[in-house]
Tab-separated table of C-alpha atoms in Angstrom:
chain	number	residue	atom	x	y	z
Y	1	UNK	CA	-37.059	22.690	28.815
Y	2	UNK	CA	-33.825	22.327	30.816
Y	3	UNK	CA	-33.652	18.838	32.162
Y	4	UNK	CA	-31.715	15.689	32.966
Y	5	UNK	CA	-33.176	12.508	31.483
Y	6	UNK	CA	-32.481	8.918	32.447
Y	7	UNK	CA	-33.463	5.686	30.767
Y	8	UNK	CA	-34.827	3.266	31.615
Y	9	UNK	CA	-36.865	4.444	34.608
Y	10	UNK	CA	-37.414	0.912	35.845
Y	11	UNK	CA	-35.401	-2.221	35.153
Y	12	UNK	CA	-35.529	-5.765	36.456
Y	13	UNK	CA	-32.625	-7.934	35.398
Y	14	UNK	CA	-30.712	-11.025	36.424
Y	15	UNK	CA	-27.282	-11.449	37.931
Y	16	UNK	CA	-24.464	-11.141	35.416
Y	17	UNK	CA	-26.406	-9.615	32.529
Y	18	UNK	CA	-24.640	-6.445	31.418
Y	19	UNK	CA	-26.743	-3.309	31.396
Y	20	UNK	CA	-26.410	0.403	30.707
Y	21	UNK	CA	-28.406	3.235	32.216
Y	22	UNK	CA	-28.287	6.323	30.057
Y	23	UNK	CA	-28.159	9.907	31.308
Y	24	UNK	CA	-28.426	13.021	29.190
Y	25	UNK	CA	-28.588	16.734	29.980
Y	26	UNK	CA	-29.454	19.626	27.680
Y	27	UNK	CA	-27.980	22.467	29.746
Y	28	UNK	CA	-24.394	22.326	28.470
Y	29	UNK	CA	-23.223	21.420	31.968
Y	30	UNK	CA	-19.605	20.447	32.530
Y	31	UNK	CA	-20.144	18.373	35.673
Y	32	UNK	CA	-22.144	15.157	35.773
Y	33	UNK	CA	-22.470	12.570	38.484
Y	34	UNK	CA	-24.118	9.273	39.368
Y	35	UNK	CA	-25.573	8.434	42.783
Y	36	UNK	CA	-27.259	5.474	44.311
Y	37	UNK	CA	-29.863	5.864	47.028
Y	38	UNK	CA	-30.534	3.147	49.571
Y	39	UNK	CA	-32.788	3.354	52.659
Y	40	UNK	CA	-30.977	4.823	55.641
Y	41	UNK	CA	-27.827	5.564	53.629
Y	42	UNK	CA	-28.849	8.682	51.778
Y	43	UNK	CA	-27.255	9.440	48.433
Y	44	UNK	CA	-23.838	7.996	47.739
Y	45	UNK	CA	-21.736	9.118	44.817
Y	46	UNK	CA	-20.645	6.392	42.395
Y	47	UNK	CA	-18.692	8.286	39.728
Y	48	UNK	CA	-18.448	11.842	38.547
Y	49	UNK	CA	-17.152	13.654	35.503
Y	50	UNK	CA	-15.751	17.158	35.505
Y	51	UNK	CA	-15.770	17.422	31.722
Y	52	UNK	CA	-15.560	15.391	28.518
Y	53	UNK	CA	-13.126	12.465	28.876
Y	54	UNK	CA	-12.548	13.323	32.573
Y	55	UNK	CA	-14.079	10.895	35.055
Y	56	UNK	CA	-13.258	9.937	38.631
Y	57	UNK	CA	-14.446	7.624	41.364
Y	58	UNK	CA	-16.910	8.629	44.014
Y	59	UNK	CA	-17.367	6.787	47.286
Y	60	UNK	CA	-18.916	3.570	45.926
Y	61	UNK	CA	-17.473	2.885	42.430
Y	62	UNK	CA	-17.026	-0.901	42.721
Y	63	UNK	CA	-18.989	-2.808	40.084
Y	64	UNK	CA	-19.686	0.258	37.928
Y	65	UNK	CA	-18.140	1.914	34.903
Y	66	UNK	CA	-18.814	5.238	33.243
Y	67	UNK	CA	-17.745	7.115	30.153
Y	68	UNK	CA	-18.001	10.744	29.040
Y	69	UNK	CA	-17.419	10.898	25.309
Y	70	UNK	CA	-19.817	13.800	24.788
Y	71	UNK	CA	-20.671	16.667	27.073
Y	72	UNK	CA	-24.372	15.871	27.247
Y	73	UNK	CA	-24.197	12.113	27.947
Y	74	UNK	CA	-22.899	10.176	30.943
Y	75	UNK	CA	-23.940	6.508	30.821
Y	76	UNK	CA	-23.606	4.178	33.810
Y	77	UNK	CA	-22.517	0.646	32.943
Y	78	UNK	CA	-22.917	-2.445	35.106
Y	79	UNK	CA	-20.774	-5.116	33.452
Y	80	UNK	CA	-21.940	-7.947	35.703
Y	81	UNK	CA	-24.776	-6.807	37.960
Y	82	UNK	CA	-25.230	-8.426	41.344
Y	83	UNK	CA	-28.178	-8.304	43.782
Y	84	UNK	CA	-26.353	-5.807	46.035
Y	85	UNK	CA	-26.619	-3.306	43.179
Y	86	UNK	CA	-30.395	-3.286	43.523
Y	87	UNK	CA	-31.030	0.377	44.250
Y	88	UNK	CA	-32.461	3.679	43.078
Y	89	UNK	CA	-30.006	5.480	40.810
Y	90	UNK	CA	-29.871	9.198	40.104
Y	91	UNK	CA	-27.896	11.082	37.528
Y	92	UNK	CA	-27.199	14.757	38.174
Y	93	UNK	CA	-25.475	17.646	36.437
Y	94	UNK	CA	-24.260	21.133	37.299
Y	95	UNK	CA	-22.622	23.971	35.441
Y	96	UNK	CA	-19.096	23.330	36.726
Y	97	UNK	CA	-17.223	21.331	39.338
Y	98	UNK	CA	-14.990	23.972	40.840
Y	99	UNK	CA	-17.738	26.416	41.700
Y	100	UNK	CA	-20.211	24.641	43.871
Y	101	UNK	CA	-23.570	25.295	42.370
Y	102	UNK	CA	-26.877	23.566	42.253
Y	103	UNK	CA	-27.134	20.101	40.851
Y	104	UNK	CA	-30.066	19.165	38.657
Y	105	UNK	CA	-31.187	15.596	39.171
Y	106	UNK	CA	-32.790	13.203	36.731
Y	107	UNK	CA	-36.006	11.371	37.654
Y	108	UNK	CA	-34.201	8.234	38.823
Y	109	UNK	CA	-33.849	4.635	37.663
Y	110	UNK	CA	-35.092	1.873	39.914
Y	111	UNK	CA	-32.970	-1.209	39.312
Y	112	UNK	CA	-33.686	-4.683	40.643
Y	113	UNK	CA	-31.100	-7.419	40.170
Y	114	UNK	CA	-32.426	-10.923	40.821
S	1	UNK	CA	-12.247	11.104	55.049
S	2	UNK	CA	-14.667	13.961	55.383
S	3	UNK	CA	-17.967	12.874	56.921
S	4	UNK	CA	-21.240	14.609	57.589
S	5	UNK	CA	-23.819	13.573	60.176
S	6	UNK	CA	-27.411	14.630	59.752
S	7	UNK	CA	-29.980	14.431	62.560
S	8	UNK	CA	-32.645	13.473	63.255
S	9	UNK	CA	-33.280	10.665	60.792
S	10	UNK	CA	-37.060	11.000	61.082
S	11	UNK	CA	-39.390	13.667	62.434
S	12	UNK	CA	-43.152	13.542	62.755
S	13	UNK	CA	-44.869	16.846	63.491
S	14	UNK	CA	-48.384	18.186	63.661
S	15	UNK	CA	-49.204	20.662	60.944
S	16	UNK	CA	-48.309	24.127	62.224
S	17	UNK	CA	-45.425	22.972	64.400
S	18	UNK	CA	-41.838	23.929	63.661
S	19	UNK	CA	-39.156	21.552	62.352
S	20	UNK	CA	-35.347	21.632	62.370
S	21	UNK	CA	-32.738	19.347	60.841
S	22	UNK	CA	-29.021	19.601	61.547
S	23	UNK	CA	-25.865	18.727	59.663
S	24	UNK	CA	-22.579	18.373	61.513
S	25	UNK	CA	-19.095	17.894	60.139
S	26	UNK	CA	-15.840	17.023	61.887
S	27	UNK	CA	-13.934	19.336	59.548
S	28	UNK	CA	-14.383	22.909	58.393
S	29	UNK	CA	-16.562	23.196	55.329
S	30	UNK	CA	-16.062	25.578	52.422
S	31	UNK	CA	-19.784	25.534	51.701
S	32	UNK	CA	-22.912	23.468	52.155
S	33	UNK	CA	-25.982	22.827	50.061
S	34	UNK	CA	-29.496	21.736	51.007
S	35	UNK	CA	-31.845	19.610	48.902
S	36	UNK	CA	-35.427	18.414	49.293
S	37	UNK	CA	-36.766	15.141	47.946
S	38	UNK	CA	-40.503	14.595	47.863
S	39	UNK	CA	-41.770	11.006	48.262
S	40	UNK	CA	-41.212	9.200	44.966
S	41	UNK	CA	-39.345	12.164	43.517
S	42	UNK	CA	-35.806	13.298	42.916
S	43	UNK	CA	-33.689	15.696	44.999
S	44	UNK	CA	-34.275	19.368	44.262
S	45	UNK	CA	-31.782	22.081	45.160
S	46	UNK	CA	-32.918	24.520	47.841
S	47	UNK	CA	-29.941	26.682	48.707
S	48	UNK	CA	-26.172	27.001	49.070
S	49	UNK	CA	-24.411	28.590	52.074
S	50	UNK	CA	-20.852	29.837	51.841
S	51	UNK	CA	-20.067	32.400	54.535
S	52	UNK	CA	-19.425	31.807	58.217
S	53	UNK	CA	-22.548	32.608	60.244
S	54	UNK	CA	-24.627	33.047	57.100
S	55	UNK	CA	-28.408	33.012	57.464
S	56	UNK	CA	-30.712	32.791	54.469
S	57	UNK	CA	-34.484	32.669	54.344
S	58	UNK	CA	-36.908	31.300	51.809
S	59	UNK	CA	-40.444	32.044	52.988
S	60	UNK	CA	-40.912	29.713	55.998
S	61	UNK	CA	-37.482	28.066	55.592
S	62	UNK	CA	-34.425	29.440	57.411
S	63	UNK	CA	-30.953	28.113	56.629
S	64	UNK	CA	-27.944	28.745	58.861
S	65	UNK	CA	-24.237	28.087	58.479
S	66	UNK	CA	-22.330	27.871	61.749
S	67	UNK	CA	-19.725	30.415	62.758
S	68	UNK	CA	-17.022	27.760	62.635
S	69	UNK	CA	-18.403	26.436	59.319
S	70	UNK	CA	-18.685	22.941	60.767
S	71	UNK	CA	-22.438	22.740	61.042
S	72	UNK	CA	-25.603	23.886	59.351
S	73	UNK	CA	-29.311	23.792	60.026
S	74	UNK	CA	-32.594	24.053	58.190
S	75	UNK	CA	-35.583	25.322	60.152
S	76	UNK	CA	-39.152	25.299	58.901
S	77	UNK	CA	-41.649	27.521	60.683
S	78	UNK	CA	-45.278	26.414	60.914
S	79	UNK	CA	-45.003	23.270	58.817
S	80	UNK	CA	-47.533	22.477	56.134
S	81	UNK	CA	-48.356	19.160	54.461
S	82	UNK	CA	-46.481	20.378	51.388
S	83	UNK	CA	-43.264	20.296	53.463
S	84	UNK	CA	-43.377	16.483	53.606
S	85	UNK	CA	-40.246	14.868	52.211
S	86	UNK	CA	-36.608	14.131	52.952
S	87	UNK	CA	-34.161	16.979	53.444
S	88	UNK	CA	-30.488	16.428	52.644
S	89	UNK	CA	-27.404	18.498	53.238
S	90	UNK	CA	-24.476	18.085	50.851
S	91	UNK	CA	-20.876	19.224	50.806
S	92	UNK	CA	-18.003	19.011	48.380
S	93	UNK	CA	-14.650	17.559	49.351
S	94	UNK	CA	-12.072	20.320	48.949
S	95	UNK	CA	-10.427	20.570	45.534
S	96	UNK	CA	-12.262	17.547	44.173
S	97	UNK	CA	-15.508	16.893	42.396
S	98	UNK	CA	-16.619	14.482	45.121
S	99	UNK	CA	-19.905	15.327	46.788
S	100	UNK	CA	-21.005	13.919	50.127
S	101	UNK	CA	-24.622	13.865	51.194
S	102	UNK	CA	-25.937	13.556	54.705
S	103	UNK	CA	-28.196	10.606	55.469
S	104	UNK	CA	-31.245	12.842	55.241
S	105	UNK	CA	-34.078	13.776	57.590
S	106	UNK	CA	-37.512	12.515	56.603
S	107	UNK	CA	-40.306	14.851	57.665
S	108	UNK	CA	-43.882	13.661	58.095
S	109	UNK	CA	-46.592	16.261	58.748
S	110	UNK	CA	-49.925	15.244	60.237
S	111	UNK	CA	-52.801	17.444	59.084
């Protein structure tokens, strides 16, 4: 089944404790992206990757890191989480970046930073 | 930078009534996408519009792209409880991989 998976789905952590949210897709998509969703603000792009080893900042990259060593995986790293990073996070992928086409979203990761 | 405004933020309708959400941009768009997110779920792609004045229909949903390609709308005829959710428009900044989403319109349908 074609899908985007994220782990963990729920996470409660404390300020400053490094964490990684994994994202994987099995559709051989070139483009992958991370978003955070906060009430009243919609979806805001954190980072995106147009292909392996190619990543770039979205609108809200501060406090986050990403890597794209393999086509299927695009982990989101919070080196030192803070309470303002409490949010719902979505990973998404699409076939390519230069032809706008539908993005497939993962199920989301609800992160709480105390 | 390129911004997109989506209105209204919330809409409550009686089942059977129509519903419309609008996306407006200050700059000309190359294309626009629409997504639906059910409560507790993830966004799901509905459609992509590319051409000026384009109108596309999916059953009771009608999507329009403005003649000037600066605005778009999603209209639902005779809403049903299954239409409940948040509807987002999304656009890509030209020549980049950056995607911008509207703030979303949350639709509640009273049976």
